Amino acid sequence: MATRRPRSIGAGIAAAAAALLAGCASPQLDAQWSDPSIGPSFLRGARVLVACDAFEVVVRQICQDKLAAEVLARGATPVFLAPGFPVATDRSVDAQLLPAAREAGAKAMMVMTVAVAVQDVSQPFQIGIGGFGFGSSGSAGVGVSAPVGGGRVTSGYSANGRVTDVPSGRLVWTAKATAPPSSDINAQMSDLSKLVLGAADKAGLF
């Protein structure tokens, strides 16, 4: 009779992690707030300064493109900061953008801050043989199995979007969403922009 070989602990952990990630495979809206005094369709047909705040330039530009497309699709006109517009990182970004928004004739600002919220590190692949783990990235002695090197790191971003009334400088709406770890940053920024703007739709801003 064939003897069933036990599966390695590492393989069990990897399977459990995969199952957990599969259950959280779509972006989630975490929270939302709206000023009750804001009028209906506040942004429809309006000029809206669109900007993204992110540590990496490439993430900032991708975010801005996706966010602007969502604003345009909802009947508003996105306008942008001039190239090279200076933004200090030691104080509120939104307050620094207000003068530019007023100069551009924008009724409101739609700013989204994106940052890494969660990271996933994939483990080296292992196969259990006789209770010991062996794999392409492992080395083994008698009764010993040790992975060599680390796995690939993928990041999941959070997005904090908010709308500011330009004439008064007053915050009128904000929402936060989080995406699961993925190597496709373009898809994450697209999904987060759609989710945040979808929340703005339901709040009656467009």
mmCIF file of C-alpha atoms in Angstrom:
data_model
loop_
_atom_site.group_PDB
_atom_site.id
_atom_site.type_symbol
_atom_site.label_atom_id
_atom_site.label_comp_id
_atom_site.label_asym_id
_atom_site.label_seq_id
_atom_site.Cartn_x
_atom_site.Cartn_y
_atom_site.Cartn_z
ATOM 1 C CA MET A 1 0.000 0.000 0.000
ATOM 2 C CA ALA A 2 1.360 3.418 -0.982
ATOM 3 C CA THR A 3 2.391 5.681 1.859
ATOM 4 C CA ARG A 4 0.936 9.189 1.803
ATOM 5 C CA ARG A 5 3.673 11.749 2.086
ATOM 6 C CA PRO A 6 2.960 14.689 4.395
ATOM 7 C CA ARG A 7 2.805 18.125 2.876
ATOM 8 C CA SER A 8 5.448 20.609 4.031
ATOM 9 C CA ILE A 9 4.468 23.359 6.479
ATOM 10 C CA GLY A 10 5.616 25.990 3.968
ATOM 11 C CA ALA A 11 3.265 24.637 1.287
ATOM 12 C CA GLY A 12 0.368 24.709 3.749
ATOM 13 C CA ILE A 13 1.066 28.322 4.661
ATOM 14 C CA ALA A 14 1.355 29.292 0.992
ATOM 15 C CA ALA A 15 -1.992 27.633 0.228
ATOM 16 C CA ALA A 16 -3.670 29.425 3.138
ATOM 17 C CA ALA A 17 -2.230 32.758 2.030
ATOM 18 C CA ALA A 18 -3.422 32.187 -1.536
ATOM 19 C CA ALA A 19 -6.922 31.419 -0.282
ATOM 20 C CA LEU A 20 -6.931 34.571 1.848
ATOM 21 C CA LEU A 21 -5.835 36.765 -1.053
ATOM 22 C CA ALA A 22 -8.411 35.169 -3.332
ATOM 23 C CA GLY A 23 -11.099 36.279 -0.897
ATOM 24 C CA CYS A 24 -9.841 39.874 -0.975
ATOM 25 C CA ALA A 25 -9.164 40.158 -4.711
ATOM 26 C CA SER A 26 -11.082 43.375 -5.389
ATOM 27 C CA PRO A 27 -10.708 46.968 -4.191
ATOM 28 C CA GLN A 28 -12.854 47.963 -1.228
ATOM 29 C CA LEU A 29 -14.393 51.309 -0.216
ATOM 30 C CA ASP A 30 -13.291 51.797 3.386
ATOM 31 C CA ALA A 31 -15.037 55.034 4.369
ATOM 32 C CA GLN A 32 -16.807 58.096 3.001
ATOM 33 C CA TRP A 33 -17.874 61.517 4.304
ATOM 34 C CA SER A 34 -19.917 64.267 2.674
ATOM 35 C CA ASP A 35 -20.870 67.773 3.741
ATOM 36 C CA PRO A 36 -24.688 67.677 4.068
ATOM 37 C CA SER A 37 -24.965 71.276 2.903
ATOM 38 C CA ILE A 38 -23.465 70.571 -0.522
ATOM 39 C CA GLY A 39 -25.877 71.040 -3.429
ATOM 40 C CA PRO A 40 -26.775 68.263 -5.890
ATOM 41 C CA SER A 41 -24.591 67.773 -8.994
ATOM 42 C CA PHE A 42 -21.963 70.046 -7.460
ATOM 43 C CA LEU A 43 -19.298 69.037 -9.995
ATOM 44 C CA ARG A 44 -21.340 68.399 -13.130
ATOM 45 C CA GLY A 45 -20.218 70.698 -15.940
ATOM 46 C CA ALA A 46 -17.640 72.377 -13.689
ATOM 47 C CA ARG A 47 -13.932 72.915 -14.175
ATOM 48 C CA VAL A 48 -12.137 70.672 -11.679
ATOM 49 C CA LEU A 49 -8.442 70.773 -10.821
ATOM 50 C CA VAL A 50 -7.294 67.146 -10.783
ATOM 51 C CA ALA A 51 -4.125 66.139 -8.939
ATOM 52 C CA CYS A 52 -2.601 63.075 -7.311
ATOM 53 C CA ASP A 53 -0.229 62.994 -4.375
ATOM 54 C CA ALA A 54 2.164 60.024 -4.381
ATOM 55 C CA PHE A 55 5.766 59.337 -3.380
ATOM 56 C CA GLU A 56 6.761 57.956 -6.786
ATOM 57 C CA VAL A 57 6.434 60.148 -9.881
ATOM 58 C CA VAL A 58 5.264 57.267 -12.089
ATOM 59 C CA VAL A 59 2.480 56.361 -9.647
ATOM 60 C CA ARG A 60 1.459 60.020 -9.408
ATOM 61 C CA GLN A 61 1.196 60.408 -13.193
ATOM 62 C CA ILE A 62 -0.703 57.150 -13.711
ATOM 63 C CA CYS A 63 -3.098 58.087 -10.907
ATOM 64 C CA GLN A 64 -3.690 61.543 -12.371
ATOM 65 C CA ASP A 65 -4.454 60.166 -15.847
ATOM 66 C CA LYS A 66 -6.940 57.617 -14.476
ATOM 67 C CA LEU A 67 -8.595 60.136 -12.160
ATOM 68 C CA ALA A 68 -8.936 62.746 -14.919
ATOM 69 C CA ALA A 69 -10.563 60.180 -17.224
ATOM 70 C CA GLU A 70 -13.158 59.376 -14.552
ATOM 71 C CA VAL A 71 -13.873 63.079 -13.931
ATOM 72 C CA LEU A 72 -14.273 63.708 -17.684
ATOM 73 C CA ALA A 73 -16.579 60.698 -18.065
ATOM 74 C CA ARG A 74 -18.915 62.280 -15.492
ATOM 75 C CA GLY A 75 -19.421 65.538 -17.362
ATOM 76 C CA ALA A 76 -16.838 67.749 -15.654
ATOM 77 C CA THR A 77 -13.751 69.348 -17.225
ATOM 78 C CA PRO A 78 -10.425 68.342 -15.646
ATOM 79 C CA VAL A 79 -7.649 70.944 -15.483
ATOM 80 C CA PHE A 80 -4.108 70.363 -14.300
ATOM 81 C CA LEU A 81 -1.198 71.995 -12.549
ATOM 82 C CA ALA A 82 1.491 73.565 -14.691
ATOM 83 C CA PRO A 83 4.518 71.281 -15.298
ATOM 84 C CA GLY A 84 7.065 71.665 -12.529
ATOM 85 C CA PHE A 85 4.569 73.219 -10.107
ATOM 86 C CA PRO A 86 6.392 73.210 -6.737
ATOM 87 C CA VAL A 87 4.741 71.241 -3.939
ATOM 88 C CA ALA A 88 6.324 71.016 -0.486
ATOM 89 C CA THR A 89 5.984 67.704 1.324
ATOM 90 C CA ASP A 90 6.095 69.102 4.871
ATOM 91 C CA ARG A 91 2.592 70.616 4.839
ATOM 92 C CA SER A 92 -0.888 70.140 3.398
ATOM 93 C CA VAL A 93 -0.850 69.560 -0.337
ATOM 94 C CA ASP A 94 -4.397 70.799 -0.886
ATOM 95 C CA ALA A 95 -3.730 74.250 0.584
ATOM 96 C CA GLN A 96 -0.770 74.666 -1.783
ATOM 97 C CA LEU A 97 -2.927 73.824 -4.818
ATOM 98 C CA LEU A 98 -5.723 76.306 -4.088
ATOM 99 C CA PRO A 99 -4.043 79.350 -5.700
ATOM 100 C CA ALA A 100 -3.396 77.364 -8.893
ATOM 101 C CA ALA A 101 -6.996 76.126 -8.922
ATOM 102 C CA ARG A 102 -8.321 79.666 -8.578
ATOM 103 C CA GLU A 103 -6.033 80.891 -11.335
ATOM 104 C CA ALA A 104 -7.293 78.099 -13.605
ATOM 105 C CA GLY A 105 -10.905 79.084 -12.928
ATOM 106 C CA ALA A 106 -11.706 75.754 -11.270
ATOM 107 C CA LYS A 107 -14.840 75.439 -9.167
ATOM 108 C CA ALA A 108 -13.394 72.565 -7.163
ATOM 109 C CA MET A 109 -10.308 70.418 -6.622
ATOM 110 C CA MET A 110 -10.313 66.640 -6.820
ATOM 111 C CA VAL A 111 -7.123 65.456 -5.116
ATOM 112 C CA MET A 112 -6.232 61.834 -4.450
ATOM 113 C CA THR A 113 -3.401 60.693 -2.198
ATOM 114 C CA VAL A 114 -2.154 57.187 -2.951
ATOM 115 C CA ALA A 115 0.235 55.183 -0.786
ATOM 116 C CA VAL A 116 1.200 51.574 -0.192
ATOM 117 C CA ALA A 117 -1.266 50.062 2.285
ATOM 118 C CA VAL A 118 -0.251 46.402 2.265
ATOM 119 C CA GLN A 119 2.508 44.267 0.775
ATOM 120 C CA ASP A 120 2.588 40.587 -0.096
ATOM 121 C CA VAL A 121 5.855 38.624 -0.219
ATOM 122 C CA SER A 122 5.585 35.411 -2.209
ATOM 123 C CA GLN A 123 7.432 32.479 -0.622
ATOM 124 C CA PRO A 124 9.857 30.201 -2.477
ATOM 125 C CA PHE A 125 8.145 27.161 -3.961
ATOM 126 C CA GLN A 126 8.607 23.981 -1.925
ATOM 127 C CA ILE A 127 7.470 20.369 -2.258
ATOM 128 C CA GLY A 128 7.230 18.123 0.796
ATOM 129 C CA ILE A 129 9.083 14.814 0.479
ATOM 130 C CA GLY A 130 9.115 12.499 3.472
ATOM 131 C CA GLY A 131 8.298 15.395 5.745
ATOM 132 C CA PHE A 132 11.162 17.597 4.488
ATOM 133 C CA GLY A 133 10.753 20.562 2.186
ATOM 134 C CA PHE A 134 12.721 20.711 -1.054
ATOM 135 C CA GLY A 135 12.380 23.137 -3.940
ATOM 136 C CA SER A 136 14.040 25.052 -6.728
ATOM 137 C CA SER A 137 15.050 27.803 -4.290
ATOM 138 C CA GLY A 138 15.973 25.545 -1.390
ATOM 139 C CA SER A 139 18.938 23.594 -0.165
ATOM 140 C CA ALA A 140 18.774 20.586 2.118
ATOM 141 C CA GLY A 141 20.905 18.442 4.366
ATOM 142 C CA VAL A 142 19.863 15.461 6.410
ATOM 143 C CA GLY A 143 16.441 16.413 7.781
ATOM 144 C CA VAL A 144 16.937 20.108 6.906
ATOM 145 C CA SER A 145 15.278 22.331 4.290
ATOM 146 C CA ALA A 146 16.009 26.050 4.044
ATOM 147 C CA PRO A 147 14.823 28.494 1.336
ATOM 148 C CA VAL A 148 17.522 30.559 -0.343
ATOM 149 C CA GLY A 149 16.654 34.156 -1.220
ATOM 150 C CA GLY A 150 13.370 36.021 -0.791
ATOM 151 C CA GLY A 151 10.149 36.021 -2.785
ATOM 152 C CA ARG A 152 8.681 38.717 -5.003
ATOM 153 C CA VAL A 153 7.074 41.709 -3.266
ATOM 154 C CA THR A 154 3.792 43.114 -4.603
ATOM 155 C CA SER A 155 2.020 46.166 -3.162
ATOM 156 C CA GLY A 156 -1.600 47.081 -2.613
ATOM 157 C CA TYR A 157 -2.353 50.820 -2.608
ATOM 158 C CA SER A 158 -4.853 52.882 -0.672
ATOM 159 C CA ALA A 159 -6.445 56.001 -2.150
ATOM 160 C CA ASN A 160 -7.784 58.945 -0.180
ATOM 161 C CA GLY A 161 -9.812 61.155 -2.513
ATOM 162 C CA ARG A 162 -11.327 64.476 -1.546
ATOM 163 C CA VAL A 163 -13.154 67.384 -3.135
ATOM 164 C CA THR A 164 -12.517 70.950 -2.019
ATOM 165 C CA ASP A 165 -14.662 73.958 -2.901
ATOM 166 C CA VAL A 166 -12.151 76.368 -4.450
ATOM 167 C CA PRO A 167 -13.752 79.774 -3.639
ATOM 168 C CA SER A 168 -14.073 78.975 0.073
ATOM 169 C CA GLY A 169 -11.250 76.419 0.436
ATOM 170 C CA ARG A 170 -13.717 74.158 2.291
ATOM 171 C CA LEU A 171 -13.585 70.360 2.184
ATOM 172 C CA VAL A 172 -16.957 69.101 0.942
ATOM 173 C CA TRP A 173 -16.424 65.370 0.375
ATOM 174 C CA THR A 174 -13.841 62.634 0.959
ATOM 175 C CA ALA A 175 -13.575 58.861 0.595
ATOM 176 C CA LYS A 176 -10.954 56.173 1.114
ATOM 177 C CA ALA A 177 -10.492 52.916 -0.815
ATOM 178 C CA THR A 178 -7.928 50.103 -0.686
ATOM 179 C CA ALA A 179 -6.773 47.642 -3.347
ATOM 180 C CA PRO A 180 -5.272 44.164 -2.763
ATOM 181 C CA PRO A 181 -1.591 43.553 -3.643
ATOM 182 C CA SER A 182 -0.929 43.379 -7.373
ATOM 183 C CA SER A 183 2.012 43.887 -9.725
ATOM 184 C CA ASP A 184 -0.240 45.836 -12.130
ATOM 185 C CA ILE A 185 -0.134 49.419 -10.843
ATOM 186 C CA ASN A 186 -2.067 50.742 -13.855
ATOM 187 C CA ALA A 187 -4.971 48.441 -13.038
ATOM 188 C CA GLN A 188 -4.861 49.385 -9.355
ATOM 189 C CA MET A 189 -4.990 53.121 -10.106
ATOM 190 C CA SER A 190 -7.841 52.564 -12.559
ATOM 191 C CA ASP A 191 -9.820 50.463 -10.078
ATOM 192 C CA LEU A 192 -9.246 52.882 -7.198
ATOM 193 C CA SER A 193 -10.222 55.913 -9.317
ATOM 194 C CA LYS A 194 -13.435 54.206 -10.446
ATOM 195 C CA LEU A 195 -14.292 53.174 -6.898
ATOM 196 C CA VAL A 196 -13.647 56.613 -5.382
ATOM 197 C CA LEU A 197 -15.507 58.458 -8.168
ATOM 198 C CA GLY A 198 -18.302 55.923 -7.962
ATOM 199 C CA ALA A 199 -18.695 56.886 -4.326
ATOM 200 C CA ALA A 200 -18.777 60.548 -5.378
ATOM 201 C CA ASP A 201 -21.571 59.667 -7.812
ATOM 202 C CA LYS A 202 -23.646 58.122 -5.031
ATOM 203 C CA ALA A 203 -23.002 61.181 -2.862
ATOM 204 C CA GLY A 204 -24.601 63.323 -5.592
ATOM 205 C CA LEU A 205 -21.509 65.293 -6.592
ATOM 206 C CA PHE A 206 -21.967 64.656 -10.335
#
